[in-house]
Amino acid sequence: MRYIEPHAHMVSRITDDYRDMLASGCAAVCEPAFWAGFDRSSPQGFYDYFCQLTDYEPKRAWKFGLPHFCWLCINPKEAEDVKLAEEVVALIPQFLGRANVLGIGEIDLNKNSRNELRVLELHLDLAARHNQMILVHTPHLEDKLKGTKLILEVVKADKRINPERVIIDHVEGHTVKLVLDAGFWAGMTLYPETKCMAARAVDILECYGAERLWLNSACDWGQSVPLAVPYAALEMRRRGHGPEFVDRVIYGNPLRFLSQSPRFKLSDG
Ligand SMILES: [Zn+2]
């Protein structure tokens, strides 16, 4: 089995996780910027985090021969302070030239507030001005449908952005069709319990096909499973899906989307 892990917050994981991912067939890992579990107190905190994502973490992964890529942004949980968010967004361009940066993400809404929307638009403008790909997380639980609709409206309103270069992550059964019909890619985030578990993700693949869909783990400082993608592959095989289908979902599709960035290269070529 081979796979690409498109969503793992490795700064909060131990080194053994890299070893286990590699042993399970991982060919590359991508790390979106996210909330640290606490609000950072200044733009300098983000500067240090972006250095960690673009300098230290790829070196740690490469000790296992695993290519590491990242996405940069300020998380909506910290975006209520628009002035802080503006200062953080202004820091990002100096990092966009670094070798492992794929684009802007994972941007999102949290409470669907006016300030969060403003910061979402700031990120979209940043991506459009610098011709960057975009990774969008979607709000959790009861706000998911409303938040997803709102996010799609805002992204579609910026005509500079090509939907084929945008992936909307954390889709669920009731939001995936909206995302795919609008021309975006869709990501399913695998959780150990509740939300999108492996069985539900495979249901979605069986309903909507595997044209513009990928699977990713949750893999952060919370309850999560770094090997969720290969485990979901086992569920696909158990249900009778052939090795070509599985390979397409967990390797071919992320490779196709991510290769839109010239930075995205696997170590075997
Ligand atoms: Zn995340």
PDB file of C-alpha atoms and ligand atoms in Angstrom:
ATOM      1  CA  MET A   1       0.000   0.000   0.000  1.00  0.00           C
ATOM      2  CA  ARG A   2       1.127   3.551  -0.689  1.00  0.00           C
ATOM      3  CA  TYR A   3      -0.621   6.754   0.361  1.00  0.00           C
ATOM      4  CA  ILE A   4      -0.207  10.487   0.810  1.00  0.00           C
ATOM      5  CA  GLU A   5      -1.262  12.058   4.132  1.00  0.00           C
ATOM      6  CA  PRO A   6      -2.746  15.449   3.186  1.00  0.00           C
ATOM      7  CA  HIS A   7      -3.588  16.659   6.690  1.00  0.00           C
ATOM      8  CA  ALA A   8      -1.461  15.960   9.752  1.00  0.00           C
ATOM      9  CA  HIS A   9      -0.496  18.463  12.428  1.00  0.00           C
ATOM     10  CA  MET A  10       2.870  16.844  13.015  1.00  0.00           C
ATOM     11  CA  VAL A  11       4.228  19.546  15.334  1.00  0.00           C
ATOM     12  CA  SER A  12       1.957  18.019  17.975  1.00  0.00           C
ATOM     13  CA  ARG A  13       2.937  14.402  17.257  1.00  0.00           C
ATOM     14  CA  ILE A  14       5.858  12.291  18.385  1.00  0.00           C
ATOM     15  CA  THR A  15       8.656  11.118  16.128  1.00  0.00           C
ATOM     16  CA  ASP A  16       7.452   7.502  16.284  1.00  0.00           C
ATOM     17  CA  ASP A  17       4.368   8.617  14.327  1.00  0.00           C
ATOM     18  CA  TYR A  18       6.617   9.465  11.381  1.00  0.00           C
ATOM     19  CA  ARG A  19       8.140   5.996  11.566  1.00  0.00           C
ATOM     20  CA  ASP A  20       4.727   4.308  11.719  1.00  0.00           C
ATOM     21  CA  MET A  21       3.410   6.379   8.781  1.00  0.00           C
ATOM     22  CA  LEU A  22       6.400   5.491   6.672  1.00  0.00           C
ATOM     23  CA  ALA A  23       6.112   1.817   7.606  1.00  0.00           C
ATOM     24  CA  SER A  24       2.465   1.943   6.460  1.00  0.00           C
ATOM     25  CA  GLY A  25       3.356   3.250   2.986  1.00  0.00           C
ATOM     26  CA  CYS A  26       3.193   7.021   3.471  1.00  0.00           C
ATOM     27  CA  ALA A  27       4.903   8.812   0.561  1.00  0.00           C
ATOM     28  CA  ALA A  28       4.481  12.410   1.778  1.00  0.00           C
ATOM     29  CA  VAL A  29       2.883  14.315   4.627  1.00  0.00           C
ATOM     30  CA  CYS A  30       1.216  17.752   4.414  1.00  0.00           C
ATOM     31  CA  GLU A  31       0.742  19.957   7.446  1.00  0.00           C
ATOM     32  CA  PRO A  32      -1.759  22.833   7.427  1.00  0.00           C
ATOM     33  CA  ALA A  33      -1.328  25.668   9.912  1.00  0.00           C
ATOM     34  CA  PHE A  34      -3.854  25.369  12.740  1.00  0.00           C
ATOM     35  CA  TRP A  35      -4.822  26.386  16.247  1.00  0.00           C
ATOM     36  CA  ALA A  36      -2.259  25.396  18.872  1.00  0.00           C
ATOM     37  CA  GLY A  37      -4.891  24.619  21.515  1.00  0.00           C
ATOM     38  CA  PHE A  38      -4.363  28.111  22.930  1.00  0.00           C
ATOM     39  CA  ASP A  39      -4.433  31.595  21.388  1.00  0.00           C
ATOM     40  CA  ARG A  40      -1.025  32.963  20.456  1.00  0.00           C
ATOM     41  CA  SER A  41      -0.441  36.339  22.053  1.00  0.00           C
ATOM     42  CA  SER A  42       1.302  38.159  19.199  1.00  0.00           C
ATOM     43  CA  PRO A  43       2.216  38.006  15.488  1.00  0.00           C
ATOM     44  CA  GLN A  44       5.685  36.926  16.636  1.00  0.00           C
ATOM     45  CA  GLY A  45       4.156  33.684  17.916  1.00  0.00           C
ATOM     46  CA  PHE A  46       2.918  32.987  14.371  1.00  0.00           C
ATOM     47  CA  TYR A  47       6.268  33.937  12.878  1.00  0.00           C
ATOM     48  CA  ASP A  48       7.924  31.285  15.048  1.00  0.00           C
ATOM     49  CA  TYR A  49       5.227  28.738  14.149  1.00  0.00           C
ATOM     50  CA  PHE A  50       5.683  29.406  10.409  1.00  0.00           C
ATOM     51  CA  CYS A  51       9.448  28.896  10.881  1.00  0.00           C
ATOM     52  CA  GLN A  52       8.696  25.600  12.603  1.00  0.00           C
ATOM     53  CA  LEU A  53       6.444  24.485   9.715  1.00  0.00           C
ATOM     54  CA  THR A  54       8.865  25.513   6.970  1.00  0.00           C
ATOM     55  CA  ASP A  55      12.212  24.727   8.546  1.00  0.00           C
ATOM     56  CA  TYR A  56      12.320  22.473  11.595  1.00  0.00           C
ATOM     57  CA  GLU A  57       9.433  20.073  10.852  1.00  0.00           C
ATOM     58  CA  PRO A  58      10.509  19.146   7.276  1.00  0.00           C
ATOM     59  CA  LYS A  59      13.942  18.307   8.689  1.00  0.00           C
ATOM     60  CA  ARG A  60      12.396  16.102  11.388  1.00  0.00           C
ATOM     61  CA  ALA A  61      10.310  14.264   8.747  1.00  0.00           C
ATOM     62  CA  TRP A  62      13.251  13.926   6.406  1.00  0.00           C
ATOM     63  CA  LYS A  63      15.181  11.980   9.053  1.00  0.00           C
ATOM     64  CA  PHE A  64      12.760   9.212   8.018  1.00  0.00           C
ATOM     65  CA  GLY A  65      13.051  10.037   4.322  1.00  0.00           C
ATOM     66  CA  LEU A  66       9.507  11.431   4.368  1.00  0.00           C
ATOM     67  CA  PRO A  67       8.857  14.598   2.292  1.00  0.00           C
ATOM     68  CA  HIS A  68       6.987  17.184   4.409  1.00  0.00           C
ATOM     69  CA  PHE A  69       4.896  20.054   2.995  1.00  0.00           C
ATOM     70  CA  CYS A  70       2.844  22.760   4.684  1.00  0.00           C
ATOM     71  CA  TRP A  71       0.098  25.359   4.300  1.00  0.00           C
ATOM     72  CA  LEU A  72       0.123  28.741   6.085  1.00  0.00           C
ATOM     73  CA  CYS A  73      -2.626  30.916   7.619  1.00  0.00           C
ATOM     74  CA  ILE A  74      -4.123  32.146  10.883  1.00  0.00           C
ATOM     75  CA  ASN A  75      -6.859  29.890  12.265  1.00  0.00           C
ATOM     76  CA  PRO A  76     -10.370  31.435  12.652  1.00  0.00           C
ATOM     77  CA  LYS A  77     -10.301  30.681  16.382  1.00  0.00           C
ATOM     78  CA  GLU A  78      -7.671  33.436  16.583  1.00  0.00           C
ATOM     79  CA  ALA A  79      -9.248  35.652  13.921  1.00  0.00           C
ATOM     80  CA  GLU A  80     -11.691  37.595  16.109  1.00  0.00           C
ATOM     81  CA  ASP A  81      -8.907  40.132  16.613  1.00  0.00           C
ATOM     82  CA  VAL A  82      -8.855  41.477  13.042  1.00  0.00           C
ATOM     83  CA  LYS A  83      -5.815  43.684  13.675  1.00  0.00           C
ATOM     84  CA  LEU A  84      -3.779  40.682  14.857  1.00  0.00           C
ATOM     85  CA  ALA A  85      -5.031  38.676  11.865  1.00  0.00           C
ATOM     86  CA  GLU A  86      -4.012  41.449   9.460  1.00  0.00           C
ATOM     87  CA  GLU A  87      -0.528  41.495  10.965  1.00  0.00           C
ATOM     88  CA  VAL A  88      -0.225  37.708  10.673  1.00  0.00           C
ATOM     89  CA  VAL A  89      -1.474  37.689   7.062  1.00  0.00           C
ATOM     90  CA  ALA A  90       1.130  40.354   6.293  1.00  0.00           C
ATOM     91  CA  LEU A  91       3.857  38.007   7.604  1.00  0.00           C
ATOM     92  CA  ILE A  92       2.929  35.152   5.272  1.00  0.00           C
ATOM     93  CA  PRO A  93       4.306  36.342   1.880  1.00  0.00           C
ATOM     94  CA  GLN A  94       7.903  36.146   3.124  1.00  0.00           C
ATOM     95  CA  PHE A  95       7.342  32.408   3.729  1.00  0.00           C
ATOM     96  CA  LEU A  96       5.622  31.621   0.423  1.00  0.00           C
ATOM     97  CA  GLY A  97       8.962  31.148  -1.322  1.00  0.00           C
ATOM     98  CA  ARG A  98      10.085  28.410   1.057  1.00  0.00           C
ATOM     99  CA  ALA A  99      10.623  24.991  -0.501  1.00  0.00           C
ATOM    100  CA  ASN A 100       7.831  23.060   1.276  1.00  0.00           C
ATOM    101  CA  VAL A 101       4.984  25.637   1.168  1.00  0.00           C
ATOM    102  CA  LEU A 102       1.967  24.506  -0.885  1.00  0.00           C
ATOM    103  CA  GLY A 103      -0.397  27.427  -0.314  1.00  0.00           C
ATOM    104  CA  ILE A 104      -2.836  29.077   2.103  1.00  0.00           C
ATOM    105  CA  GLY A 105      -4.613  26.872   4.670  1.00  0.00           C
ATOM    106  CA  GLU A 106      -6.341  25.539   6.519  1.00  0.00           C
ATOM    107  CA  ILE A 107      -8.553  28.598   6.500  1.00  0.00           C
ATOM    108  CA  ASP A 108     -12.049  28.333   7.899  1.00  0.00           C
ATOM    109  CA  LEU A 109     -14.935  29.851   9.775  1.00  0.00           C
ATOM    110  CA  ASN A 110     -15.517  28.860  13.391  1.00  0.00           C
ATOM    111  CA  LYS A 111     -18.594  30.700  14.675  1.00  0.00           C
ATOM    112  CA  ASN A 112     -19.406  32.180  11.256  1.00  0.00           C
ATOM    113  CA  SER A 113     -18.870  35.688  12.696  1.00  0.00           C
ATOM    114  CA  ARG A 114     -18.384  38.892  10.750  1.00  0.00           C
ATOM    115  CA  ASN A 115     -14.731  39.183  11.822  1.00  0.00           C
ATOM    116  CA  GLU A 116     -14.002  35.602  10.780  1.00  0.00           C
ATOM    117  CA  LEU A 117     -15.532  36.305   7.383  1.00  0.00           C
ATOM    118  CA  ARG A 118     -13.350  39.380   7.026  1.00  0.00           C
ATOM    119  CA  VAL A 119     -10.231  37.310   7.787  1.00  0.00           C
ATOM    120  CA  LEU A 120     -11.348  34.552   5.404  1.00  0.00           C
ATOM    121  CA  GLU A 121     -11.547  37.186   2.648  1.00  0.00           C
ATOM    122  CA  LEU A 122      -8.082  38.484   3.595  1.00  0.00           C
ATOM    123  CA  HIS A 123      -6.674  34.972   3.117  1.00  0.00           C
ATOM    124  CA  LEU A 124      -8.453  34.476  -0.209  1.00  0.00           C
ATOM    125  CA  ASP A 125      -7.076  37.795  -1.418  1.00  0.00           C
ATOM    126  CA  LEU A 126      -3.583  36.779  -0.283  1.00  0.00           C
ATOM    127  CA  ALA A 127      -3.882  33.465  -2.164  1.00  0.00           C
ATOM    128  CA  ALA A 128      -5.190  35.152  -5.309  1.00  0.00           C
ATOM    129  CA  ARG A 129      -2.482  37.835  -5.316  1.00  0.00           C
ATOM    130  CA  HIS A 130       0.267  35.231  -4.931  1.00  0.00           C
ATOM    131  CA  ASN A 131      -1.356  32.543  -7.111  1.00  0.00           C
ATOM    132  CA  GLN A 132      -1.474  30.059  -4.240  1.00  0.00           C
ATOM    133  CA  MET A 133      -3.562  26.929  -3.832  1.00  0.00           C
ATOM    134  CA  ILE A 134      -6.098  26.968  -0.981  1.00  0.00           C
ATOM    135  CA  LEU A 135      -7.029  24.439   1.698  1.00  0.00           C
ATOM    136  CA  VAL A 136     -10.281  25.170   3.532  1.00  0.00           C
ATOM    137  CA  HIS A 137     -11.440  23.459   6.689  1.00  0.00           C
ATOM    138  CA  THR A 138     -15.208  23.601   7.345  1.00  0.00           C
ATOM    139  CA  PRO A 139     -16.845  24.313  10.727  1.00  0.00           C
ATOM    140  CA  HIS A 140     -17.783  21.454  12.986  1.00  0.00           C
ATOM    141  CA  LEU A 141     -21.112  19.989  14.024  1.00  0.00           C
ATOM    142  CA  GLU A 142     -24.320  21.984  13.871  1.00  0.00           C
ATOM    143  CA  ASP A 143     -22.798  24.928  12.015  1.00  0.00           C
ATOM    144  CA  LYS A 144     -21.251  22.787   9.299  1.00  0.00           C
ATOM    145  CA  LEU A 145     -23.935  23.137   6.618  1.00  0.00           C
ATOM    146  CA  LYS A 146     -24.408  26.864   7.183  1.00  0.00           C
ATOM    147  CA  GLY A 147     -20.643  27.459   7.408  1.00  0.00           C
ATOM    148  CA  THR A 148     -19.921  25.387   4.302  1.00  0.00           C
ATOM    149  CA  LYS A 149     -22.512  27.312   2.268  1.00  0.00           C
ATOM    150  CA  LEU A 150     -21.098  30.609   3.488  1.00  0.00           C
ATOM    151  CA  ILE A 151     -17.512  29.577   2.666  1.00  0.00           C
ATOM    152  CA  LEU A 152     -18.479  28.386  -0.826  1.00  0.00           C
ATOM    153  CA  GLU A 153     -20.257  31.702  -1.487  1.00  0.00           C
ATOM    154  CA  VAL A 154     -17.232  33.718  -0.403  1.00  0.00           C
ATOM    155  CA  VAL A 155     -14.723  31.628  -2.405  1.00  0.00           C
ATOM    156  CA  LYS A 156     -16.915  31.621  -5.519  1.00  0.00           C
ATOM    157  CA  ALA A 157     -17.326  35.401  -5.265  1.00  0.00           C
ATOM    158  CA  ASP A 158     -13.575  35.900  -5.823  1.00  0.00           C
ATOM    159  CA  LYS A 159     -13.335  35.323  -9.577  1.00  0.00           C
ATOM    160  CA  ARG A 160      -9.518  35.211  -9.461  1.00  0.00           C
ATOM    161  CA  ILE A 161      -9.701  31.831  -7.716  1.00  0.00           C
ATOM    162  CA  ASN A 162      -9.857  28.625  -9.763  1.00  0.00           C
ATOM    163  CA  PRO A 163     -12.019  26.044  -7.883  1.00  0.00           C
ATOM    164  CA  GLU A 164      -9.822  23.200  -9.168  1.00  0.00           C
ATOM    165  CA  ARG A 165      -7.005  24.585  -6.995  1.00  0.00           C
ATOM    166  CA  VAL A 166      -9.156  24.687  -3.839  1.00  0.00           C
ATOM    167  CA  ILE A 167      -9.878  21.747  -1.553  1.00  0.00           C
ATOM    168  CA  ILE A 168     -12.715  21.982   0.951  1.00  0.00           C
ATOM    169  CA  ASP A 169     -11.879  19.645   3.807  1.00  0.00           C
ATOM    170  CA  HIS A 170     -13.876  18.017   6.601  1.00  0.00           C
ATOM    171  CA  VAL A 171     -16.873  17.395   4.333  1.00  0.00           C
ATOM    172  CA  GLU A 172     -19.602  15.099   5.591  1.00  0.00           C
ATOM    173  CA  GLY A 173     -22.505  13.276   3.962  1.00  0.00           C
ATOM    174  CA  HIS A 174     -24.663  16.420   3.953  1.00  0.00           C
ATOM    175  CA  THR A 175     -22.031  18.823   2.556  1.00  0.00           C
ATOM    176  CA  VAL A 176     -19.992  16.809   0.046  1.00  0.00           C
ATOM    177  CA  LYS A 177     -22.372  17.285  -2.899  1.00  0.00           C
ATOM    178  CA  LEU A 178     -22.462  21.069  -2.480  1.00  0.00           C
ATOM    179  CA  VAL A 179     -18.658  21.160  -2.640  1.00  0.00           C
ATOM    180  CA  LEU A 180     -18.240  18.833  -5.623  1.00  0.00           C
ATOM    181  CA  ASP A 181     -21.073  20.449  -7.609  1.00  0.00           C
ATOM    182  CA  ALA A 182     -19.332  23.823  -7.253  1.00  0.00           C
ATOM    183  CA  GLY A 183     -16.190  22.385  -8.909  1.00  0.00           C
ATOM    184  CA  PHE A 184     -14.010  22.165  -5.807  1.00  0.00           C
ATOM    185  CA  TRP A 185     -12.109  19.184  -4.495  1.00  0.00           C
ATOM    186  CA  ALA A 186     -13.429  17.664  -1.259  1.00  0.00           C
ATOM    187  CA  GLY A 187     -11.511  16.124   1.638  1.00  0.00           C
ATOM    188  CA  MET A 188     -12.890  13.728   4.239  1.00  0.00           C
ATOM    189  CA  THR A 189     -11.206  13.902   7.627  1.00  0.00           C
ATOM    190  CA  LEU A 190     -11.222  10.585   9.450  1.00  0.00           C
ATOM    191  CA  TYR A 191     -11.998  10.670  13.156  1.00  0.00           C
ATOM    192  CA  PRO A 192     -11.726   7.682  15.496  1.00  0.00           C
ATOM    193  CA  GLU A 193     -15.324   8.155  16.678  1.00  0.00           C
ATOM    194  CA  THR A 194     -18.172  10.528  15.773  1.00  0.00           C
ATOM    195  CA  LYS A 195     -18.111  12.726  12.680  1.00  0.00           C
ATOM    196  CA  CYS A 196     -16.506  11.080   9.650  1.00  0.00           C
ATOM    197  CA  MET A 197     -15.364   7.582  10.613  1.00  0.00           C
ATOM    198  CA  ALA A 198     -13.843   5.218   8.042  1.00  0.00           C
ATOM    199  CA  ALA A 199     -17.124   3.413   7.351  1.00  0.00           C
ATOM    200  CA  ARG A 200     -18.940   6.693   6.640  1.00  0.00           C
ATOM    201  CA  ALA A 201     -16.093   7.927   4.451  1.00  0.00           C
ATOM    202  CA  VAL A 202     -16.310   4.762   2.365  1.00  0.00           C
ATOM    203  CA  ASP A 203     -20.118   5.205   2.162  1.00  0.00           C
ATOM    204  CA  ILE A 204     -19.498   8.684   0.733  1.00  0.00           C
ATOM    205  CA  LEU A 205     -17.006   7.313  -1.809  1.00  0.00           C
ATOM    206  CA  GLU A 206     -19.559   4.693  -2.850  1.00  0.00           C
ATOM    207  CA  CYS A 207     -22.258   7.368  -3.289  1.00  0.00           C
ATOM    208  CA  TYR A 208     -20.227  10.083  -5.004  1.00  0.00           C
ATOM    209  CA  GLY A 209     -17.333   8.251  -6.672  1.00  0.00           C
ATOM    210  CA  ALA A 210     -13.686   9.160  -6.315  1.00  0.00           C
ATOM    211  CA  GLU A 211     -13.238  11.852  -8.930  1.00  0.00           C
ATOM    212  CA  ARG A 212     -12.274  14.830  -6.731  1.00  0.00           C
ATOM    213  CA  LEU A 213     -12.234  13.317  -3.249  1.00  0.00           C
ATOM    214  CA  TRP A 214      -9.432  12.472  -0.866  1.00  0.00           C
ATOM    215  CA  LEU A 215      -9.083  11.048   2.640  1.00  0.00           C
ATOM    216  CA  ASN A 216      -7.001  12.498   5.425  1.00  0.00           C
ATOM    217  CA  SER A 217      -6.416  11.779   9.081  1.00  0.00           C
ATOM    218  CA  ALA A 218      -7.276  14.200  11.886  1.00  0.00           C
ATOM    219  CA  CYS A 219      -3.847  13.745  13.487  1.00  0.00           C
ATOM    220  CA  ASP A 220      -3.347  16.623  15.888  1.00  0.00           C
ATOM    221  CA  TRP A 221      -2.996  17.127  19.636  1.00  0.00           C
ATOM    222  CA  GLY A 222      -6.528  15.806  20.253  1.00  0.00           C
ATOM    223  CA  GLN A 223      -7.861  12.275  20.110  1.00  0.00           C
ATOM    224  CA  SER A 224      -6.824  11.217  16.642  1.00  0.00           C
ATOM    225  CA  VAL A 225      -5.183   8.413  14.698  1.00  0.00           C
ATOM    226  CA  PRO A 226      -2.147   9.205  12.529  1.00  0.00           C
ATOM    227  CA  LEU A 227      -2.708   6.011  10.503  1.00  0.00           C
ATOM    228  CA  ALA A 228      -6.407   6.715   9.836  1.00  0.00           C
ATOM    229  CA  VAL A 229      -5.906   6.773   6.048  1.00  0.00           C
ATOM    230  CA  PRO A 230      -4.326   3.303   5.726  1.00  0.00           C
ATOM    231  CA  TYR A 231      -6.912   1.990   8.196  1.00  0.00           C
ATOM    232  CA  ALA A 232      -9.690   3.385   5.955  1.00  0.00           C
ATOM    233  CA  ALA A 233      -8.001   1.629   3.037  1.00  0.00           C
ATOM    234  CA  LEU A 234      -8.450  -1.634   4.933  1.00  0.00           C
ATOM    235  CA  GLU A 235     -12.173  -0.839   5.230  1.00  0.00           C
ATOM    236  CA  MET A 236     -12.338  -0.248   1.450  1.00  0.00           C
ATOM    237  CA  ARG A 237     -10.651  -3.597   0.802  1.00  0.00           C
ATOM    238  CA  ARG A 238     -12.956  -5.338   3.294  1.00  0.00           C
ATOM    239  CA  ARG A 239     -15.950  -4.092   1.314  1.00  0.00           C
ATOM    240  CA  GLY A 240     -14.522  -5.504  -1.883  1.00  0.00           C
ATOM    241  CA  HIS A 241     -12.981  -2.422  -3.515  1.00  0.00           C
ATOM    242  CA  GLY A 242      -9.996  -3.414  -5.627  1.00  0.00           C
ATOM    243  CA  PRO A 243      -6.407  -2.249  -5.126  1.00  0.00           C
ATOM    244  CA  GLU A 244      -6.620   0.176  -8.064  1.00  0.00           C
ATOM    245  CA  PHE A 245      -9.592   2.007  -6.559  1.00  0.00           C
ATOM    246  CA  VAL A 246      -7.923   2.179  -3.148  1.00  0.00           C
ATOM    247  CA  ASP A 247      -4.665   3.441  -4.660  1.00  0.00           C
ATOM    248  CA  ARG A 248      -6.525   6.110  -6.577  1.00  0.00           C
ATOM    249  CA  VAL A 249      -8.299   7.421  -3.475  1.00  0.00           C
ATOM    250  CA  ILE A 250      -5.375   7.451  -1.043  1.00  0.00           C
ATOM    251  CA  TYR A 251      -2.459   8.110  -3.408  1.00  0.00           C
ATOM    252  CA  GLY A 252      -3.491   9.093  -6.939  1.00  0.00           C
ATOM    253  CA  ASN A 253      -6.036  11.759  -5.993  1.00  0.00           C
ATOM    254  CA  PRO A 254      -3.908  13.690  -3.488  1.00  0.00           C
ATOM    255  CA  LEU A 255      -0.997  13.406  -5.923  1.00  0.00           C
ATOM    256  CA  ARG A 256      -3.154  14.880  -8.718  1.00  0.00           C
ATOM    257  CA  PHE A 257      -4.412  17.793  -6.618  1.00  0.00           C
ATOM    258  CA  LEU A 258      -1.152  18.604  -4.854  1.00  0.00           C
ATOM    259  CA  SER A 259       0.942  18.347  -8.030  1.00  0.00           C
ATOM    260  CA  GLN A 260      -0.758  21.550  -9.160  1.00  0.00           C
ATOM    261  CA  SER A 261       1.958  23.086  -6.995  1.00  0.00           C
ATOM    262  CA  PRO A 262       5.391  22.761  -8.624  1.00  0.00           C
ATOM    263  CA  ARG A 263       6.766  22.389  -5.081  1.00  0.00           C
ATOM    264  CA  PHE A 264       5.026  19.088  -4.515  1.00  0.00           C
ATOM    265  CA  LYS A 265       7.569  16.410  -5.355  1.00  0.00           C
ATOM    266  CA  LEU A 266       7.842  12.873  -3.989  1.00  0.00           C
ATOM    267  CA  SER A 267      11.282  11.559  -3.165  1.00  0.00           C
ATOM    268  CA  ASP A 268      10.996   8.863  -5.862  1.00  0.00           C
ATOM    269  CA  GLY A 269      10.556  11.404  -8.583  1.00  0.00           C
TER     270      GLY A 269
HETATM  271 ZN    ZN B   1      -6.492  20.446  10.793  1.00  0.00          ZN
END
